[in-house]
Amino acid sequence: MQSRVTTSTLIKMKQKGQKITALTAYDYPFASMLDQAGIEIILVGDSLGMVVQGKETTLPVTMDEAIYHTSMVSRACTFSMVIGDMPFMSYQGSLDRAIENAGRFLKEAGAAAVKLEGGADVCPVITALSKAGIPVQAHIGLTPQSVHQMGGFKVQRDEERLLKDARDVQSAGAFSVVLEGIPSPIAAKITNELQIPTIGIGAGVECDGQILVLHDMIGINNRFLPKFVKKYADLAGVAKQGLEQYIKEVKGGEFPSKDYEYK
Ligand code: KIV
């Protein structure tokens, strides 16, 4: 059996030039599939607000919901590293509250690390959590929790700011950083400069690893898909076929046939 992925596994992978695979998951059955397939990082993203709860943004996700979903995912994993995504306003208020909330992901939900959004502004939080023994993955570029401040989900192109944010989160103690919605040449520059692994989403192939929202890439999200999403499967199509067949067989009195009944 392969040993569990840790922060040092990821750093070693970067040093050896081995690409890191990451996906989101929000429940036990999908997390089991990802873990068994050998995905190195499972992020219980606050994207759950949009792809699972059907909300317009990630902002309404609560700490209790994030803990509930992270617990289900952790229970399924023996290989993948599970990262809990800190909800909007769970780490901005005070360092004490940030430590308390981040601690819940490790104590109650079985995660090995947390992710939080922001660059230079959140460095005091990254340092405080790291000092408390909580590994932190940073997230810069297009940060969905700042959708209102950014005026929409927009590609971020300010190279100087992005490079500074990347350097700052590394210095603050982050073990990895998600680069979202960044032109590929800038993401490549950041990746070459940093010692910690970069995980890209809409940031090109030069990142040390890639992450996608699971429901987008397996085709069970019927909403708008951004340009960077590649659909690897059409699970909604397969499910639709099965559902139509079930309806037809029940209505036609074909199901349950003798094979599916007790004698
Ligand atoms: O919430 C999320 O799923 C994320 C990833 C897409 C990086 O933040």
PDB file of C-alpha atoms and ligand atoms in Angstrom:
ATOM      1  CA  MET A   1       0.000   0.000   0.000  1.00  0.00           C
ATOM      2  CA  GLN A   2       1.298   3.461  -0.892  1.00  0.00           C
ATOM      3  CA  SER A   3       1.949   5.685   2.091  1.00  0.00           C
ATOM      4  CA  ARG A   4      -0.197   8.735   2.756  1.00  0.00           C
ATOM      5  CA  VAL A   5       0.703  11.955   0.940  1.00  0.00           C
ATOM      6  CA  THR A   6       2.085  14.628   3.272  1.00  0.00           C
ATOM      7  CA  THR A   7       3.428  18.150   2.883  1.00  0.00           C
ATOM      8  CA  SER A   8       6.951  16.724   2.520  1.00  0.00           C
ATOM      9  CA  THR A   9       5.791  14.320  -0.242  1.00  0.00           C
ATOM     10  CA  LEU A  10       4.579  17.351  -2.189  1.00  0.00           C
ATOM     11  CA  ILE A  11       7.792  19.338  -1.703  1.00  0.00           C
ATOM     12  CA  LYS A  12       9.827  16.282  -2.833  1.00  0.00           C
ATOM     13  CA  MET A  13       7.597  15.890  -5.889  1.00  0.00           C
ATOM     14  CA  LYS A  14       8.314  19.482  -6.869  1.00  0.00           C
ATOM     15  CA  GLN A  15      12.042  18.970  -6.393  1.00  0.00           C
ATOM     16  CA  LYS A  16      11.962  15.851  -8.605  1.00  0.00           C
ATOM     17  CA  GLY A  17       9.806  17.558 -11.255  1.00  0.00           C
ATOM     18  CA  GLN A  18       6.899  15.121 -10.671  1.00  0.00           C
ATOM     19  CA  LYS A  19       3.489  16.666 -11.361  1.00  0.00           C
ATOM     20  CA  ILE A  20       0.963  16.775  -8.495  1.00  0.00           C
ATOM     21  CA  THR A  21      -2.688  15.845  -9.099  1.00  0.00           C
ATOM     22  CA  ALA A  22      -5.443  17.485  -7.088  1.00  0.00           C
ATOM     23  CA  LEU A  23      -9.238  17.515  -7.297  1.00  0.00           C
ATOM     24  CA  THR A  24     -12.075  18.633  -5.076  1.00  0.00           C
ATOM     25  CA  ALA A  25     -14.503  16.228  -3.371  1.00  0.00           C
ATOM     26  CA  TYR A  26     -17.282  16.800  -0.884  1.00  0.00           C
ATOM     27  CA  ASP A  27     -18.492  13.327   0.156  1.00  0.00           C
ATOM     28  CA  TYR A  28     -17.443   9.743   0.940  1.00  0.00           C
ATOM     29  CA  PRO A  29     -18.203   7.947  -2.361  1.00  0.00           C
ATOM     30  CA  PHE A  30     -16.392  10.400  -4.630  1.00  0.00           C
ATOM     31  CA  ALA A  31     -13.504  10.803  -2.161  1.00  0.00           C
ATOM     32  CA  SER A  32     -13.068   6.972  -2.173  1.00  0.00           C
ATOM     33  CA  MET A  33     -12.818   7.000  -5.979  1.00  0.00           C
ATOM     34  CA  LEU A  34     -10.241   9.777  -5.970  1.00  0.00           C
ATOM     35  CA  ASP A  35      -8.212   8.179  -3.172  1.00  0.00           C
ATOM     36  CA  GLN A  36      -8.170   4.801  -4.917  1.00  0.00           C
ATOM     37  CA  ALA A  37      -7.285   6.389  -8.245  1.00  0.00           C
ATOM     38  CA  GLY A  38      -4.178   7.915  -6.622  1.00  0.00           C
ATOM     39  CA  ILE A  39      -5.015  11.627  -6.601  1.00  0.00           C
ATOM     40  CA  GLU A  40      -2.426  13.216  -4.295  1.00  0.00           C
ATOM     41  CA  ILE A  41      -4.525  16.099  -2.904  1.00  0.00           C
ATOM     42  CA  ILE A  42      -8.272  16.175  -2.221  1.00  0.00           C
ATOM     43  CA  LEU A  43      -9.506  19.665  -1.453  1.00  0.00           C
ATOM     44  CA  VAL A  44     -12.883  19.949   0.228  1.00  0.00           C
ATOM     45  CA  GLY A  45     -13.361  23.258  -1.542  1.00  0.00           C
ATOM     46  CA  ASP A  46     -15.855  25.902  -0.587  1.00  0.00           C
ATOM     47  CA  SER A  47     -16.890  25.443  -4.234  1.00  0.00           C
ATOM     48  CA  LEU A  48     -19.314  23.056  -2.493  1.00  0.00           C
ATOM     49  CA  GLY A  49     -21.525  26.127  -2.088  1.00  0.00           C
ATOM     50  CA  MET A  50     -21.892  26.336  -5.851  1.00  0.00           C
ATOM     51  CA  VAL A  51     -21.636  22.755  -7.161  1.00  0.00           C
ATOM     52  CA  VAL A  52     -23.346  20.898  -4.278  1.00  0.00           C
ATOM     53  CA  GLN A  53     -25.587  23.485  -2.610  1.00  0.00           C
ATOM     54  CA  GLY A  54     -26.556  25.277  -5.855  1.00  0.00           C
ATOM     55  CA  LYS A  55     -25.674  28.771  -4.626  1.00  0.00           C
ATOM     56  CA  GLU A  56     -24.409  31.657  -6.787  1.00  0.00           C
ATOM     57  CA  THR A  57     -21.077  32.104  -4.988  1.00  0.00           C
ATOM     58  CA  THR A  58     -18.920  30.360  -2.373  1.00  0.00           C
ATOM     59  CA  LEU A  59     -19.589  33.069   0.224  1.00  0.00           C
ATOM     60  CA  PRO A  60     -22.513  31.499   2.147  1.00  0.00           C
ATOM     61  CA  VAL A  61     -20.648  28.267   3.081  1.00  0.00           C
ATOM     62  CA  THR A  62     -20.430  27.960   6.869  1.00  0.00           C
ATOM     63  CA  MET A  63     -17.774  26.429   9.107  1.00  0.00           C
ATOM     64  CA  ASP A  64     -20.174  23.689  10.221  1.00  0.00           C
ATOM     65  CA  GLU A  65     -20.948  22.751   6.599  1.00  0.00           C
ATOM     66  CA  ALA A  66     -17.252  22.702   5.706  1.00  0.00           C
ATOM     67  CA  ILE A  67     -16.499  20.482   8.722  1.00  0.00           C
ATOM     68  CA  TYR A  68     -19.390  18.128   7.861  1.00  0.00           C
ATOM     69  CA  HIS A  69     -18.190  17.638   4.267  1.00  0.00           C
ATOM     70  CA  THR A  70     -14.504  17.391   5.208  1.00  0.00           C
ATOM     71  CA  SER A  71     -15.320  14.631   7.751  1.00  0.00           C
ATOM     72  CA  MET A  72     -17.027  12.558   5.040  1.00  0.00           C
ATOM     73  CA  VAL A  73     -14.066  12.963   2.708  1.00  0.00           C
ATOM     74  CA  SER A  74     -11.452  12.177   5.378  1.00  0.00           C
ATOM     75  CA  ARG A  75     -13.235   8.954   6.298  1.00  0.00           C
ATOM     76  CA  ALA A  76     -12.730   7.706   2.737  1.00  0.00           C
ATOM     77  CA  CYS A  77      -9.030   8.460   2.364  1.00  0.00           C
ATOM     78  CA  THR A  78      -5.971   6.349   3.139  1.00  0.00           C
ATOM     79  CA  PHE A  79      -3.661   7.767   0.451  1.00  0.00           C
ATOM     80  CA  SER A  80      -4.702  11.279  -0.551  1.00  0.00           C
ATOM     81  CA  MET A  81      -3.903  14.315   1.555  1.00  0.00           C
ATOM     82  CA  VAL A  82      -7.173  15.967   2.609  1.00  0.00           C
ATOM     83  CA  ILE A  83      -7.248  19.767   2.746  1.00  0.00           C
ATOM     84  CA  GLY A  84     -10.160  21.701   4.274  1.00  0.00           C
ATOM     85  CA  ASP A  85     -11.047  25.026   2.665  1.00  0.00           C
ATOM     86  CA  MET A  86     -11.608  27.825   5.165  1.00  0.00           C
ATOM     87  CA  PRO A  87     -14.955  29.544   4.467  1.00  0.00           C
ATOM     88  CA  PHE A  88     -15.347  33.263   3.854  1.00  0.00           C
ATOM     89  CA  MET A  89     -15.070  35.180   7.174  1.00  0.00           C
ATOM     90  CA  SER A  90     -13.764  32.187   9.119  1.00  0.00           C
ATOM     91  CA  TYR A  91     -10.188  33.570   9.170  1.00  0.00           C
ATOM     92  CA  GLN A  92     -10.495  37.318   8.552  1.00  0.00           C
ATOM     93  CA  GLY A  93     -11.842  38.486  11.940  1.00  0.00           C
ATOM     94  CA  SER A  94      -9.007  37.759  14.366  1.00  0.00           C
ATOM     95  CA  LEU A  95      -6.006  35.451  14.579  1.00  0.00           C
ATOM     96  CA  ASP A  96      -7.544  33.614  17.551  1.00  0.00           C
ATOM     97  CA  ARG A  97     -10.710  32.878  15.618  1.00  0.00           C
ATOM     98  CA  ALA A  98      -8.695  31.809  12.569  1.00  0.00           C
ATOM     99  CA  ILE A  99      -6.664  29.367  14.701  1.00  0.00           C
ATOM    100  CA  GLU A 100      -9.812  28.030  16.370  1.00  0.00           C
ATOM    101  CA  ASN A 101     -11.586  27.488  13.042  1.00  0.00           C
ATOM    102  CA  ALA A 102      -8.559  26.018  11.246  1.00  0.00           C
ATOM    103  CA  GLY A 103      -7.965  23.728  14.216  1.00  0.00           C
ATOM    104  CA  ARG A 104     -11.461  22.278  13.794  1.00  0.00           C
ATOM    105  CA  PHE A 105     -10.522  20.950  10.336  1.00  0.00           C
ATOM    106  CA  LEU A 106      -7.691  18.895  11.860  1.00  0.00           C
ATOM    107  CA  LYS A 107      -9.323  18.012  15.203  1.00  0.00           C
ATOM    108  CA  GLU A 108     -12.915  17.299  14.189  1.00  0.00           C
ATOM    109  CA  ALA A 109     -12.786  16.614  10.460  1.00  0.00           C
ATOM    110  CA  GLY A 110      -9.568  14.625   9.972  1.00  0.00           C
ATOM    111  CA  ALA A 111      -7.971  17.029   7.471  1.00  0.00           C
ATOM    112  CA  ALA A 112      -4.184  17.322   7.279  1.00  0.00           C
ATOM    113  CA  ALA A 113      -4.108  20.978   6.244  1.00  0.00           C
ATOM    114  CA  VAL A 114      -6.264  23.996   5.460  1.00  0.00           C
ATOM    115  CA  LYS A 115      -6.438  26.314   2.464  1.00  0.00           C
ATOM    116  CA  LEU A 116      -7.248  29.996   2.605  1.00  0.00           C
ATOM    117  CA  GLU A 117      -7.541  32.738   0.009  1.00  0.00           C
ATOM    118  CA  GLY A 118      -5.432  35.872  -0.256  1.00  0.00           C
ATOM    119  CA  GLY A 119      -1.870  37.100  -0.659  1.00  0.00           C
ATOM    120  CA  ALA A 120       0.066  39.628   1.384  1.00  0.00           C
ATOM    121  CA  ASP A 121      -3.075  40.547   3.378  1.00  0.00           C
ATOM    122  CA  VAL A 122      -3.499  37.092   4.911  1.00  0.00           C
ATOM    123  CA  CYS A 123       0.190  36.461   5.707  1.00  0.00           C
ATOM    124  CA  PRO A 124      -0.261  37.094   9.472  1.00  0.00           C
ATOM    125  CA  VAL A 125      -2.943  34.368   9.466  1.00  0.00           C
ATOM    126  CA  ILE A 126      -0.717  31.934   7.530  1.00  0.00           C
ATOM    127  CA  THR A 127       2.116  32.515  10.019  1.00  0.00           C
ATOM    128  CA  ALA A 128      -0.136  32.137  13.068  1.00  0.00           C
ATOM    129  CA  LEU A 129      -1.647  28.874  11.783  1.00  0.00           C
ATOM    130  CA  SER A 130       1.749  27.463  10.789  1.00  0.00           C
ATOM    131  CA  LYS A 131       3.112  28.293  14.256  1.00  0.00           C
ATOM    132  CA  ALA A 132       0.121  26.484  15.763  1.00  0.00           C
ATOM    133  CA  GLY A 133       1.079  23.361  13.773  1.00  0.00           C
ATOM    134  CA  ILE A 134      -1.569  23.729  11.065  1.00  0.00           C
ATOM    135  CA  PRO A 135      -0.165  23.399   7.531  1.00  0.00           C
ATOM    136  CA  VAL A 136      -1.565  26.079   5.203  1.00  0.00           C
ATOM    137  CA  GLN A 137      -2.067  26.043   1.458  1.00  0.00           C
ATOM    138  CA  ALA A 138      -2.401  29.593   0.150  1.00  0.00           C
ATOM    139  CA  HIS A 139      -4.582  30.614  -2.820  1.00  0.00           C
ATOM    140  CA  ILE A 140      -3.796  33.689  -4.935  1.00  0.00           C
ATOM    141  CA  GLY A 141      -4.906  35.206  -8.236  1.00  0.00           C
ATOM    142  CA  LEU A 142      -8.621  34.815  -8.876  1.00  0.00           C
ATOM    143  CA  THR A 143      -9.886  34.282  -5.344  1.00  0.00           C
ATOM    144  CA  PRO A 144     -13.625  33.491  -5.535  1.00  0.00           C
ATOM    145  CA  GLN A 145     -14.337  34.743  -1.996  1.00  0.00           C
ATOM    146  CA  SER A 146     -13.401  38.243  -3.262  1.00  0.00           C
ATOM    147  CA  VAL A 147     -15.815  38.054  -6.201  1.00  0.00           C
ATOM    148  CA  HIS A 148     -17.549  41.296  -5.225  1.00  0.00           C
ATOM    149  CA  GLN A 149     -14.281  43.147  -4.706  1.00  0.00           C
ATOM    150  CA  MET A 150     -12.917  41.866  -8.072  1.00  0.00           C
ATOM    151  CA  GLY A 151     -16.161  42.803  -9.867  1.00  0.00           C
ATOM    152  CA  GLY A 152     -16.774  39.209 -10.996  1.00  0.00           C
ATOM    153  CA  PHE A 153     -14.762  36.033 -11.616  1.00  0.00           C
ATOM    154  CA  LYS A 154     -11.964  37.707 -13.605  1.00  0.00           C
ATOM    155  CA  VAL A 155      -8.514  36.579 -14.728  1.00  0.00           C
ATOM    156  CA  GLN A 156      -5.887  38.405 -12.634  1.00  0.00           C
ATOM    157  CA  ARG A 157      -3.047  39.976 -14.658  1.00  0.00           C
ATOM    158  CA  ASP A 158      -1.108  42.265 -12.297  1.00  0.00           C
ATOM    159  CA  GLU A 159       2.250  40.467 -12.508  1.00  0.00           C
ATOM    160  CA  GLU A 160       4.020  42.545  -9.888  1.00  0.00           C
ATOM    161  CA  ARG A 161       1.255  42.003  -7.340  1.00  0.00           C
ATOM    162  CA  LEU A 162       0.958  38.279  -8.103  1.00  0.00           C
ATOM    163  CA  LEU A 163       4.717  37.740  -7.736  1.00  0.00           C
ATOM    164  CA  LYS A 164       4.716  39.664  -4.449  1.00  0.00           C
ATOM    165  CA  ASP A 165       1.728  37.693  -3.133  1.00  0.00           C
ATOM    166  CA  ALA A 166       3.435  34.414  -4.062  1.00  0.00           C
ATOM    167  CA  ARG A 167       6.711  35.375  -2.378  1.00  0.00           C
ATOM    168  CA  ASP A 168       4.890  36.684   0.689  1.00  0.00           C
ATOM    169  CA  VAL A 169       2.745  33.576   1.279  1.00  0.00           C
ATOM    170  CA  GLN A 170       5.825  31.372   0.958  1.00  0.00           C
ATOM    171  CA  SER A 171       7.750  33.532   3.462  1.00  0.00           C
ATOM    172  CA  ALA A 172       4.747  33.476   5.814  1.00  0.00           C
ATOM    173  CA  GLY A 173       4.966  29.667   5.982  1.00  0.00           C
ATOM    174  CA  ALA A 174       2.551  28.259   3.371  1.00  0.00           C
ATOM    175  CA  PHE A 175       3.540  24.741   2.231  1.00  0.00           C
ATOM    176  CA  SER A 176       1.922  25.191  -1.194  1.00  0.00           C
ATOM    177  CA  VAL A 177      -0.027  27.773  -3.150  1.00  0.00           C
ATOM    178  CA  VAL A 178      -2.996  27.519  -5.504  1.00  0.00           C
ATOM    179  CA  LEU A 179      -2.684  29.826  -8.537  1.00  0.00           C
ATOM    180  CA  GLU A 180      -6.128  30.479  -9.979  1.00  0.00           C
ATOM    181  CA  GLY A 181      -7.067  32.415 -13.129  1.00  0.00           C
ATOM    182  CA  ILE A 182      -3.577  33.719 -13.932  1.00  0.00           C
ATOM    183  CA  PRO A 183      -1.972  34.032 -17.397  1.00  0.00           C
ATOM    184  CA  SER A 184       0.300  31.013 -17.956  1.00  0.00           C
ATOM    185  CA  PRO A 185       3.600  32.967 -18.331  1.00  0.00           C
ATOM    186  CA  ILE A 186       3.084  34.631 -14.924  1.00  0.00           C
ATOM    187  CA  ALA A 187       2.202  31.287 -13.286  1.00  0.00           C
ATOM    188  CA  ALA A 188       5.364  29.778 -14.856  1.00  0.00           C
ATOM    189  CA  LYS A 189       7.491  32.601 -13.445  1.00  0.00           C
ATOM    190  CA  ILE A 190       6.014  32.115  -9.951  1.00  0.00           C
ATOM    191  CA  THR A 191       6.477  28.339 -10.171  1.00  0.00           C
ATOM    192  CA  ASN A 192      10.141  28.699 -11.158  1.00  0.00           C
ATOM    193  CA  GLU A 193      10.846  31.136  -8.377  1.00  0.00           C
ATOM    194  CA  LEU A 194       9.122  29.443  -5.434  1.00  0.00           C
ATOM    195  CA  GLN A 195      10.430  26.503  -3.424  1.00  0.00           C
ATOM    196  CA  ILE A 196       6.889  25.436  -2.469  1.00  0.00           C
ATOM    197  CA  PRO A 197       4.670  23.630  -5.023  1.00  0.00           C
ATOM    198  CA  THR A 198       2.217  25.674  -7.083  1.00  0.00           C
ATOM    199  CA  ILE A 199      -1.125  24.034  -7.912  1.00  0.00           C
ATOM    200  CA  GLY A 200      -2.752  25.640 -10.930  1.00  0.00           C
ATOM    201  CA  ILE A 201      -6.361  26.086 -11.964  1.00  0.00           C
ATOM    202  CA  GLY A 202      -6.631  28.138 -15.119  1.00  0.00           C
ATOM    203  CA  ALA A 203      -2.920  28.926 -14.767  1.00  0.00           C
ATOM    204  CA  GLY A 204      -1.283  26.802 -17.472  1.00  0.00           C
ATOM    205  CA  VAL A 205       0.794  23.655 -17.646  1.00  0.00           C
ATOM    206  CA  GLU A 206       3.984  24.963 -16.004  1.00  0.00           C
ATOM    207  CA  CYS A 207       2.511  24.808 -12.477  1.00  0.00           C
ATOM    208  CA  ASP A 208       3.828  21.994 -10.265  1.00  0.00           C
ATOM    209  CA  GLY A 209       0.353  20.465 -10.122  1.00  0.00           C
ATOM    210  CA  GLN A 210      -3.204  20.923 -11.334  1.00  0.00           C
ATOM    211  CA  ILE A 211      -6.552  21.093  -9.587  1.00  0.00           C
ATOM    212  CA  LEU A 212     -10.087  21.124 -10.998  1.00  0.00           C
ATOM    213  CA  VAL A 213     -13.526  21.091  -9.422  1.00  0.00           C
ATOM    214  CA  LEU A 214     -14.567  17.428  -9.598  1.00  0.00           C
ATOM    215  CA  HIS A 215     -18.163  18.102 -10.611  1.00  0.00           C
ATOM    216  CA  ASP A 216     -16.977  20.205 -13.573  1.00  0.00           C
ATOM    217  CA  MET A 217     -14.488  17.659 -14.934  1.00  0.00           C
ATOM    218  CA  ILE A 218     -16.726  14.586 -14.626  1.00  0.00           C
ATOM    219  CA  GLY A 219     -19.730  16.363 -16.120  1.00  0.00           C
ATOM    220  CA  ILE A 220     -22.210  16.662 -13.260  1.00  0.00           C
ATOM    221  CA  ASN A 221     -22.303  20.435 -13.084  1.00  0.00           C
ATOM    222  CA  ASN A 222     -24.855  21.745 -15.553  1.00  0.00           C
ATOM    223  CA  ARG A 223     -23.871  25.378 -15.049  1.00  0.00           C
ATOM    224  CA  PHE A 224     -21.407  27.570 -16.970  1.00  0.00           C
ATOM    225  CA  LEU A 225     -17.932  26.040 -17.218  1.00  0.00           C
ATOM    226  CA  PRO A 226     -14.903  28.350 -17.443  1.00  0.00           C
ATOM    227  CA  LYS A 227     -12.487  28.023 -20.399  1.00  0.00           C
ATOM    228  CA  PHE A 228      -9.870  26.131 -18.344  1.00  0.00           C
ATOM    229  CA  VAL A 229     -12.164  23.192 -17.510  1.00  0.00           C
ATOM    230  CA  LYS A 230     -11.676  20.015 -19.542  1.00  0.00           C
ATOM    231  CA  LYS A 231     -14.611  17.598 -19.253  1.00  0.00           C
ATOM    232  CA  TYR A 232     -13.092  14.113 -18.796  1.00  0.00           C
ATOM    233  CA  ALA A 233     -16.409  12.262 -18.439  1.00  0.00           C
ATOM    234  CA  ASP A 234     -20.137  12.774 -18.877  1.00  0.00           C
ATOM    235  CA  LEU A 235     -21.588  11.316 -15.690  1.00  0.00           C
ATOM    236  CA  ALA A 236     -24.778  13.368 -16.037  1.00  0.00           C
ATOM    237  CA  GLY A 237     -25.335  11.777 -19.462  1.00  0.00           C
ATOM    238  CA  VAL A 238     -24.806   8.251 -18.109  1.00  0.00           C
ATOM    239  CA  ALA A 239     -27.122   8.950 -15.147  1.00  0.00           C
ATOM    240  CA  LYS A 240     -29.810  10.418 -17.445  1.00  0.00           C
ATOM    241  CA  GLN A 241     -29.778   7.277 -19.606  1.00  0.00           C
ATOM    242  CA  GLY A 242     -30.143   5.061 -16.534  1.00  0.00           C
ATOM    243  CA  LEU A 243     -32.944   7.198 -15.096  1.00  0.00           C
ATOM    244  CA  GLU A 244     -34.897   7.180 -18.362  1.00  0.00           C
ATOM    245  CA  GLN A 245     -34.532   3.382 -18.612  1.00  0.00           C
ATOM    246  CA  TYR A 246     -35.752   2.982 -14.988  1.00  0.00           C
ATOM    247  CA  ILE A 247     -38.813   5.165 -15.629  1.00  0.00           C
ATOM    248  CA  LYS A 248     -39.594   3.190 -18.808  1.00  0.00           C
ATOM    249  CA  GLU A 249     -39.271  -0.207 -17.083  1.00  0.00           C
ATOM    250  CA  VAL A 250     -41.306   0.783 -13.990  1.00  0.00           C
ATOM    251  CA  LYS A 251     -44.084   2.316 -16.084  1.00  0.00           C
ATOM    252  CA  GLY A 252     -44.071  -0.706 -18.418  1.00  0.00           C
ATOM    253  CA  GLY A 253     -44.202  -3.225 -15.540  1.00  0.00           C
ATOM    254  CA  GLU A 254     -40.830  -4.751 -16.568  1.00  0.00           C
ATOM    255  CA  PHE A 255     -39.064  -3.894 -13.308  1.00  0.00           C
ATOM    256  CA  PRO A 256     -38.784  -5.679 -10.943  1.00  0.00           C
ATOM    257  CA  SER A 257     -38.568  -8.880 -12.993  1.00  0.00           C
ATOM    258  CA  LYS A 258     -38.311 -12.312 -11.283  1.00  0.00           C
ATOM    259  CA  ASP A 259     -34.523 -11.826 -10.787  1.00  0.00           C
ATOM    260  CA  TYR A 260     -35.149  -8.947  -8.408  1.00  0.00           C
ATOM    261  CA  GLU A 261     -37.862 -10.399  -6.170  1.00  0.00           C
ATOM    262  CA  TYR A 262     -37.921 -12.588  -3.024  1.00  0.00           C
ATOM    263  CA  LYS A 263     -39.491 -16.025  -3.333  1.00  0.00           C
TER     264      LYS A 263
HETATM  265  O1  KIV B   1     -13.188  25.876  -3.578  1.00  0.00           O
HETATM  266  C1  KIV B   1     -12.514  25.298  -4.433  1.00  0.00           C
HETATM  267  O2  KIV B   1     -12.921  24.273  -4.982  1.00  0.00           O
HETATM  268  C2  KIV B   1     -11.210  25.854  -4.763  1.00  0.00           C
HETATM  269  C3  KIV B   1     -10.425  25.220  -5.862  1.00  0.00           C
HETATM  270  C4  KIV B   1     -11.081  25.305  -7.153  1.00  0.00           C
HETATM  271  C5  KIV B   1      -9.003  25.659  -5.903  1.00  0.00           C
HETATM  272  O3  KIV B   1     -10.790  26.786  -4.157  1.00  0.00           O
END
